[in-house]
């Protein structure tokens, strides 16, 4: 059975029920530019009127209907497929009309104008999905997964987003909330009837239920952390002096010639970006201009500035030197300037020239890795370090997508559950901890949400979703 979101309990700061809005909205739902097919999507109370104006008649519900799209004067705009989804069994929970025509920008523009002339307004980014949320077609975690599925940068990330969209993450949150609700009922009954003596067996049962909830929460938090790694990945800056093999290493990791490689020092003058997929985790690599104390010209100076900026914003840094070289004062100076607190790997490249062997040593978050970008010897160890640094671990199937706000809510829930365990003898405090835990989890699915949070989430969607 498909997951069905629970109706929202409330929106913080708002006493009146939520409404998706009385306006009828329309937007081009396919990417801008030329394409084989373009789609204009319309949702709201005036859909039937708009369908009559554009098509001449309302299509049969949920049947693809070949139709002519016409202007107010009856002139043809295009011919294509019309689909009508009556409320409430539609994406938004409202009447929805989809007009599928030829994907030229002029055709799409004129078709959208016709819908607006008949009473629709142009939709805001994410407004269709926002209406789906407000009409209880999906919950907030599912709504976010729509954008995550579109933006997924790896196969595993896309699969995880699809599982979240199907409600797997939400189901686990809902199960945890249900267990909390049951526990709260028992605790608050003890508060309401203080004259009743608590049976030791009942108190033990409360402790066992709380312990089971904490275990389930810990498992969920761990899975959410892995889901966040799939969504965000890791951004890695490749830095070092000119001509030490940064671009060669980028090409080796990417499996293709992304960057130009020549024997001439300073070939790379600006960022070169590539995203690779390691066990489904997106690793965003940035090849940078070679670092040295004095730039040869203004272009190189700007490139070096951008290298330092890339290192400062990265989640990890690979500092690359040549195997077998005598230690340089310049390298020590450059290494000292790298941002503190982020993981770094000192990569000794070109072991094939010095006939050294590949090896790896680690010290905390940092590592030394000896490899050859040319032959690939030792690169597997670098890939393993990148995955470990990203926070990835081998896992079973069934991960779902998670965002930073989900992790924050789960951490708050964990803190309050720990507090609840300390307060099992003080039922008022115990009950309050459970309530705050439940509210924190409700923020993930939207059972408890704030208007500014909804605005932030849906503003990041593309128009037409």
Coordinates of C-alpha atoms in Angstrom, one line a residue:
X1 CA 0.0 0.0 0.0
X2 CA 1.4 3.4 -0.9
X3 CA 2.3 5.8 1.9
X4 CA -0.3 8.4 2.6
X5 CA 0.8 11.6 4.5
X6 CA -1.0 12.5 7.7
X7 CA -2.8 15.8 7.7
X8 CA -0.7 18.5 9.2
X9 CA -1.4 19.2 12.9
X10 CA -0.7 22.9 12.6
X11 CA 1.6 25.6 11.1
X12 CA 3.5 27.5 13.7
X13 CA 2.2 31.1 14.1
X14 CA -0.9 30.4 12.1
X15 CA -4.3 29.5 13.7
X16 CA -6.4 29.3 10.5
X17 CA -6.3 26.1 8.4
X18 CA -3.9 26.1 5.5
X19 CA -5.2 26.7 2.0
X20 CA -3.6 26.1 -1.3
X21 CA -5.0 29.3 -2.6
X22 CA -7.9 30.2 -4.8
X23 CA -5.9 31.3 -7.8
X24 CA -5.5 29.1 -10.9
X25 CA -1.9 28.7 -11.9
X26 CA -0.1 27.8 -15.1
X27 CA 3.5 27.3 -16.2
X28 CA 5.6 25.6 -18.8
X29 CA 6.6 22.4 -17.1
X30 CA 9.4 21.4 -19.5
X31 CA 12.9 22.9 -19.7
X32 CA 13.3 26.2 -21.6
X33 CA 14.5 25.9 -25.2
X34 CA 13.6 23.7 -28.2
X35 CA 12.5 20.1 -27.7
X36 CA 10.4 17.4 -29.2
X37 CA 7.6 17.9 -26.6
X38 CA 6.7 20.8 -24.4
X39 CA 4.1 20.8 -21.6
X40 CA 2.0 23.6 -20.1
X41 CA 0.5 22.6 -16.7
X42 CA -2.5 24.3 -15.2
X43 CA -4.0 23.8 -11.7
X44 CA -6.9 25.3 -9.9
X45 CA -10.6 26.1 -9.8
X46 CA -10.7 27.5 -13.4
X47 CA -9.1 24.6 -15.1
X48 CA -12.4 23.4 -16.7
X49 CA -13.1 26.9 -18.0
X50 CA -9.6 27.2 -19.4
X51 CA -9.9 23.7 -21.0
X52 CA -13.1 24.8 -22.8
X53 CA -11.4 28.0 -24.0
X54 CA -8.2 26.3 -25.3
X55 CA -9.7 22.9 -26.5
X56 CA -13.3 23.6 -27.1
X57 CA -14.4 20.9 -24.6
X58 CA -13.2 19.3 -21.4
X59 CA -11.2 16.1 -22.1
X60 CA -12.3 12.8 -20.6
X61 CA -10.6 12.4 -17.2
X62 CA -7.3 10.5 -17.2
X63 CA -7.4 9.8 -20.9
X64 CA -4.9 11.2 -23.4
X65 CA -7.0 13.2 -25.9
X66 CA -5.7 14.4 -29.3
X67 CA -6.8 18.0 -29.6
X68 CA -6.2 21.4 -31.3
X69 CA -5.0 24.3 -29.1
X70 CA -6.7 27.5 -30.3
X71 CA -6.6 31.2 -29.7
X72 CA -9.6 33.3 -28.7
X73 CA -10.4 33.8 -32.4
X74 CA -10.2 30.1 -33.1
X75 CA -6.8 30.2 -34.9
X76 CA -4.6 27.2 -34.2
X77 CA -1.7 27.5 -31.8
X78 CA -0.7 23.9 -32.0
X79 CA -2.0 20.3 -32.0
X80 CA -1.2 17.9 -29.2
X81 CA -2.3 15.8 -26.3
X82 CA -4.5 17.1 -23.5
X83 CA -4.8 15.4 -20.1
X84 CA -7.4 16.3 -17.5
X85 CA -7.0 15.1 -13.8
X86 CA -10.0 16.1 -11.7
X87 CA -9.6 16.9 -8.0
X88 CA -8.7 15.4 -5.6
X89 CA -6.9 12.6 -7.4
X90 CA -4.3 14.8 -9.1
X91 CA -0.7 15.9 -8.4
X92 CA -1.8 19.1 -6.6
X93 CA -5.1 17.8 -5.2
X94 CA -6.9 20.4 -7.5
X95 CA -8.2 20.1 -11.0
X96 CA -5.1 19.8 -13.2
X97 CA -4.8 20.2 -17.0
X98 CA -1.7 19.3 -19.0
X99 CA -1.3 20.4 -22.6
X100 CA 1.4 18.6 -24.4
X101 CA 2.5 20.2 -27.6
X102 CA 5.6 20.6 -29.8
X103 CA 8.4 21.9 -27.7
X104 CA 9.3 25.1 -29.4
X105 CA 9.6 28.2 -27.2
X106 CA 7.2 30.3 -29.3
X107 CA 4.5 27.6 -29.1
X108 CA 4.9 27.2 -25.4
X109 CA 4.9 31.0 -24.8
X110 CA 1.7 31.4 -26.8
X111 CA 0.0 28.5 -25.1
X112 CA 0.8 29.8 -21.7
X113 CA -0.4 33.3 -22.7
X114 CA -3.7 31.8 -23.8
X115 CA -4.1 30.1 -20.4
X116 CA -3.3 33.3 -18.6
X117 CA -5.8 35.2 -20.8
X118 CA -8.5 32.7 -19.7
X119 CA -7.9 33.4 -16.0
X120 CA -4.8 31.7 -14.8
X121 CA -1.7 33.4 -13.5
X122 CA 1.9 32.3 -14.0
X123 CA 3.0 30.0 -11.2
X124 CA 5.8 30.7 -8.8
X125 CA 8.7 28.3 -8.5
X126 CA 7.6 25.1 -6.8
X127 CA 4.0 26.2 -6.5
X128 CA 2.5 23.0 -8.0
X129 CA 4.4 20.9 -5.4
X130 CA 3.6 23.3 -2.7
X131 CA -0.2 22.9 -3.4
X132 CA 0.3 19.1 -3.4
X133 CA 1.7 19.5 0.1
X134 CA -0.9 21.9 1.3
X135 CA -3.7 19.6 0.0
X136 CA -2.2 16.6 1.8
X137 CA -1.2 14.8 -1.4
X138 CA 2.4 14.5 -0.2
X139 CA 4.2 15.5 3.0
X140 CA 7.1 17.9 3.3
X141 CA 9.9 15.3 3.0
X142 CA 8.3 13.9 -0.1
X143 CA 8.0 17.4 -1.6
X144 CA 11.7 18.0 -1.0
X145 CA 12.5 14.7 -2.7
X146 CA 10.9 16.0 -5.9
X147 CA 13.6 18.6 -6.2
X148 CA 16.3 16.1 -5.0
X149 CA 15.3 13.7 -7.7
X150 CA 15.7 16.4 -10.3
X151 CA 19.0 17.6 -8.9
X152 CA 20.5 14.1 -8.2
X153 CA 24.1 13.9 -9.5
X154 CA 24.5 10.1 -9.1
X155 CA 22.5 7.0 -9.8
X156 CA 22.3 6.0 -6.2
X157 CA 21.3 9.6 -5.2
X158 CA 18.4 9.4 -7.7
X159 CA 17.3 6.0 -6.4
X160 CA 17.4 7.3 -2.8
X161 CA 15.3 10.4 -3.8
X162 CA 12.8 8.2 -5.5
X163 CA 12.5 6.1 -2.3
X164 CA 11.9 9.3 -0.3
X165 CA 9.3 10.4 -2.9
X166 CA 7.5 7.0 -2.4
X167 CA 7.3 7.8 1.3
X168 CA 10.0 5.4 2.8
X169 CA 11.6 8.1 4.9
X170 CA 8.3 9.5 5.9
X171 CA 7.0 6.1 6.9
X172 CA 9.9 5.6 9.3
X173 CA 9.3 9.1 10.8
X174 CA 5.6 8.3 11.2
X175 CA 6.3 5.0 12.9
X176 CA 8.6 6.7 15.4
X177 CA 6.0 9.4 16.0
X178 CA 3.3 6.7 16.6
X179 CA 5.5 5.0 19.2
X180 CA 6.1 8.4 20.9
X181 CA 2.4 9.1 20.9
X182 CA 1.6 5.8 22.7
X183 CA 4.3 6.5 25.3
X184 CA 3.1 10.0 25.9
X185 CA -0.4 8.7 26.5
X186 CA 0.9 6.5 29.3
X187 CA 3.0 9.2 30.8
X188 CA 0.3 11.8 30.7
X189 CA -2.2 9.4 32.2
X190 CA 0.2 9.1 35.2
X191 CA 0.2 12.9 35.4
X192 CA -3.6 13.2 35.3
X193 CA -4.1 10.5 38.0
X194 CA -1.3 11.2 40.5
X195 CA -3.1 9.4 43.3
X196 CA -2.8 6.1 41.4
X197 CA 0.2 4.1 42.5
X198 CA 2.5 3.2 39.6
X199 CA 3.1 -0.5 39.3
X200 CA 6.8 -1.4 39.0
X201 CA 5.9 -3.5 36.0
X202 CA 4.3 -0.5 34.3
X203 CA 7.3 1.7 35.1
X204 CA 9.6 -1.0 33.6
X205 CA 7.3 -1.1 30.5
X206 CA 7.7 2.7 30.1
X207 CA 11.5 2.4 30.3
X208 CA 11.5 -0.4 27.7
X209 CA 9.4 1.6 25.3
X210 CA 11.6 4.6 25.7
X211 CA 14.7 2.4 25.1
X212 CA 13.1 0.9 21.9
X213 CA 12.3 4.4 20.6
X214 CA 15.9 5.6 21.2
X215 CA 17.3 2.6 19.3
X216 CA 14.9 3.2 16.4
X217 CA 15.9 6.9 16.4
X218 CA 19.6 6.1 16.3
X219 CA 19.1 3.7 13.4
X220 CA 17.1 6.4 11.6
X221 CA 19.7 9.1 12.3
X222 CA 22.5 7.0 10.9
X223 CA 20.5 6.2 7.7
X224 CA 19.7 9.9 7.3
X225 CA 23.4 10.8 7.6
X226 CA 24.2 8.4 4.8
X227 CA 21.3 9.9 2.8
X228 CA 22.7 13.4 3.3
X229 CA 26.1 12.2 2.0
X230 CA 24.4 10.9 -1.2
X231 CA 22.6 14.2 -1.7
X232 CA 25.6 16.6 -1.0
X233 CA 28.6 14.5 -1.8
X234 CA 32.0 16.0 -1.2
X235 CA 33.7 18.9 -2.9
X236 CA 37.5 18.4 -3.3
X237 CA 40.1 20.9 -4.4
X238 CA 43.3 19.7 -6.1
X239 CA 46.0 22.1 -5.3
X240 CA 49.8 22.2 -5.5
X241 CA 52.7 23.8 -7.4
X242 CA 52.6 24.0 -11.2
X243 CA 53.2 20.8 -13.2
X244 CA 53.0 18.3 -10.4
X245 CA 50.2 16.3 -12.1
X246 CA 47.0 17.9 -10.7
X247 CA 45.2 17.8 -14.1
X248 CA 46.5 14.2 -14.8
X249 CA 45.1 13.1 -11.5
X250 CA 41.8 14.8 -12.2
X251 CA 41.6 13.0 -15.6
X252 CA 42.5 9.6 -13.9
X253 CA 39.8 10.0 -11.3
X254 CA 37.2 11.2 -13.9
X255 CA 38.1 8.4 -16.3
X256 CA 38.3 10.9 -19.2
X257 CA 40.3 13.8 -20.4
X258 CA 38.6 16.6 -18.6
X259 CA 41.6 18.9 -18.2
X260 CA 44.4 19.7 -20.7
X261 CA 47.7 18.1 -19.8
X262 CA 51.0 19.4 -21.2
X263 CA 54.6 19.4 -19.9
X264 CA 54.4 23.2 -19.7
X265 CA 54.1 24.5 -16.2
X266 CA 51.0 26.6 -15.6
X267 CA 48.8 25.1 -18.3
X268 CA 45.8 25.3 -16.0
X269 CA 44.9 29.0 -15.4
X270 CA 41.3 28.6 -14.0
X271 CA 39.0 26.1 -12.4
X272 CA 38.3 22.8 -14.2
X273 CA 35.4 21.0 -12.5
X274 CA 34.3 17.4 -12.8
X275 CA 31.9 15.3 -10.8
X276 CA 32.6 11.6 -10.4
X277 CA 30.5 8.9 -8.7
X278 CA 32.1 6.6 -6.1
X279 CA 29.7 3.9 -4.9
X280 CA 26.9 6.3 -5.7
X281 CA 28.4 9.2 -3.8
X282 CA 29.0 12.4 -5.9
X283 CA 32.5 13.7 -5.6
X284 CA 32.9 17.2 -7.0
X285 CA 36.5 17.7 -8.1
X286 CA 38.1 21.1 -8.7
X287 CA 41.4 21.2 -10.6
X288 CA 43.1 24.5 -9.8
X289 CA 45.9 26.7 -11.1
X290 CA 49.4 25.9 -9.8
X291 CA 50.5 27.7 -6.7
X292 CA 53.7 29.7 -6.5
X293 CA 54.9 32.7 -4.6
X294 CA 55.3 35.0 -7.6
X295 CA 52.8 34.9 -10.5
X296 CA 54.3 35.2 -14.0
X297 CA 51.5 37.6 -15.2
X298 CA 48.1 39.0 -14.2
X299 CA 46.1 36.0 -15.5
X300 CA 48.2 33.6 -13.4
X301 CA 47.8 35.9 -10.3
X302 CA 44.0 35.7 -10.7
X303 CA 44.1 32.0 -11.1
X304 CA 46.2 31.6 -7.9
X305 CA 43.7 33.7 -6.0
X306 CA 40.9 31.5 -7.3
X307 CA 42.9 28.4 -6.2
X308 CA 43.0 29.7 -2.6
X309 CA 39.3 30.5 -2.7
X310 CA 38.5 27.0 -4.0
X311 CA 40.6 25.4 -1.2
X312 CA 38.8 27.6 1.4
X313 CA 35.3 26.5 0.3
X314 CA 36.1 22.8 -0.3
X315 CA 35.1 20.0 2.0
X316 CA 38.6 18.4 1.5
X317 CA 41.9 19.2 -0.2
X318 CA 44.4 17.1 -2.1
X319 CA 47.8 18.8 -2.0
X320 CA 49.9 17.2 -4.7
X321 CA 53.7 17.0 -5.0
X322 CA 56.1 14.8 -6.9
X323 CA 57.4 11.6 -5.4
X324 CA 61.1 11.5 -4.9
X325 CA 61.6 15.3 -4.9
X326 CA 63.6 16.9 -2.1
X327 CA 61.3 18.6 0.4
X328 CA 60.8 22.3 -0.6
X329 CA 60.4 25.2 1.6
X330 CA 57.7 26.4 -0.8
X331 CA 55.6 23.3 -0.2
X332 CA 55.8 23.7 3.6
X333 CA 54.7 27.3 3.2
X334 CA 51.8 26.5 0.9
X335 CA 50.7 23.5 3.1
X336 CA 50.6 25.8 6.1
X337 CA 48.3 28.2 4.3
X338 CA 45.7 25.6 3.6
X339 CA 42.4 26.0 5.7
X340 CA 42.6 24.5 9.1
X341 CA 40.1 21.9 10.2
X342 CA 39.2 20.4 6.9
X343 CA 40.6 16.9 5.8
X344 CA 43.7 17.0 3.7
X345 CA 45.6 14.3 1.8
X346 CA 49.2 15.0 0.8
X347 CA 49.4 13.1 -2.5
X348 CA 52.8 12.1 -3.7
X349 CA 52.3 11.7 -7.5
X350 CA 54.5 10.1 -10.2
X351 CA 55.7 7.1 -8.3
X352 CA 56.2 5.4 -11.7
X353 CA 59.2 7.8 -12.3
X354 CA 60.9 7.1 -9.0
X355 CA 60.0 3.4 -9.1
X356 CA 58.4 3.7 -5.6
X357 CA 55.5 1.6 -4.5
X358 CA 52.0 2.8 -3.8
X359 CA 51.2 3.3 -0.1
X360 CA 48.9 5.1 2.3
X361 CA 49.2 6.4 5.8
X362 CA 46.6 8.3 7.9
X363 CA 46.8 10.6 10.8
X364 CA 43.3 11.6 12.0
X365 CA 41.4 13.2 9.1
X366 CA 44.6 13.7 7.1
X367 CA 46.5 11.2 5.0
X368 CA 49.6 10.7 2.9
X369 CA 49.0 8.8 -0.4
X370 CA 51.7 7.7 -2.8
X371 CA 50.4 7.0 -6.3
X372 CA 50.8 7.4 -10.1
X373 CA 48.1 9.4 -12.0
X374 CA 49.7 8.0 -15.2
X375 CA 49.5 4.3 -14.4
X376 CA 46.7 4.4 -11.8
X377 CA 48.8 2.6 -9.2
X378 CA 47.6 3.7 -5.8
X379 CA 44.5 5.6 -7.0
X380 CA 42.2 3.1 -5.5
X381 CA 43.5 4.1 -2.0
X382 CA 42.8 7.7 -2.9
X383 CA 39.2 6.8 -3.8
X384 CA 38.8 5.0 -0.5
X385 CA 40.0 8.0 1.4
X386 CA 37.6 10.3 -0.5
X387 CA 34.7 8.0 0.4
X388 CA 35.7 7.8 4.1
X389 CA 36.2 11.6 4.2
X390 CA 32.7 12.1 2.7
X391 CA 31.3 10.0 5.6
X392 CA 30.3 7.0 3.5
X393 CA 30.2 3.5 4.7
X394 CA 29.2 0.2 2.9
X395 CA 25.4 -0.4 3.4
X396 CA 22.5 -2.5 2.4
X397 CA 19.8 -1.4 0.0
X398 CA 17.0 1.0 0.9
X399 CA 18.7 4.3 1.7
X400 CA 16.5 7.4 1.4
X401 CA 17.5 11.0 0.6
X402 CA 18.0 13.4 3.6
X403 CA 18.8 17.1 4.0
X404 CA 20.6 19.1 6.6
X405 CA 17.4 20.3 8.1
X406 CA 16.3 16.7 8.6
X407 CA 19.6 16.0 10.4
X408 CA 19.1 19.0 12.6
X409 CA 15.6 17.9 13.5
X410 CA 16.8 14.3 14.2
X411 CA 19.6 15.6 16.4
X412 CA 17.2 17.8 18.4
X413 CA 15.0 14.7 18.8
X414 CA 17.9 12.7 20.0
X415 CA 18.9 15.3 22.6
X416 CA 15.3 15.4 24.0
X417 CA 15.1 11.6 24.1
X418 CA 18.3 11.5 26.1
X419 CA 16.8 14.1 28.4
X420 CA 13.6 12.1 28.7
X421 CA 15.7 9.1 29.9
X422 CA 17.1 11.3 32.7
X423 CA 13.7 12.5 33.6
X424 CA 11.7 9.2 33.9
X425 CA 11.1 9.9 37.6
X426 CA 9.6 13.4 36.9
X427 CA 6.6 12.7 34.7
X428 CA 6.0 16.4 33.8
X429 CA 9.5 16.8 32.5
X430 CA 9.4 13.4 30.9
X431 CA 6.2 14.3 29.0
X432 CA 7.6 17.6 27.9
X433 CA 10.7 16.0 26.5
X434 CA 8.5 13.5 24.5
X435 CA 6.4 16.3 23.2
X436 CA 9.4 18.3 21.9
X437 CA 10.8 15.1 20.4
X438 CA 7.5 14.6 18.6
X439 CA 7.4 18.2 17.3
X440 CA 11.0 18.0 16.0
X441 CA 10.1 14.9 14.0
X442 CA 6.9 16.5 12.8
X443 CA 9.0 19.3 11.2
X444 CA 10.5 16.7 8.9
X445 CA 7.2 15.6 7.4
X446 CA 5.5 19.0 7.7
X447 CA 3.1 17.9 10.4
X448 CA 4.6 20.9 12.3
X449 CA 6.0 23.6 10.0
X450 CA 6.5 27.3 9.7
X451 CA 5.5 29.5 6.8
X452 CA 9.1 30.8 6.3
X453 CA 10.4 27.2 6.1
X454 CA 7.8 26.4 3.4
X455 CA 8.8 29.5 1.5
X456 CA 12.5 28.6 1.7
X457 CA 11.9 25.0 0.5
X458 CA 9.6 25.7 -2.4
X459 CA 11.4 28.8 -3.7
X460 CA 14.3 26.5 -4.8
X461 CA 12.1 24.5 -7.1
X462 CA 11.9 25.2 -10.8
X463 CA 8.8 26.8 -12.3
X464 CA 6.3 24.2 -13.4
X465 CA 6.9 21.8 -10.5

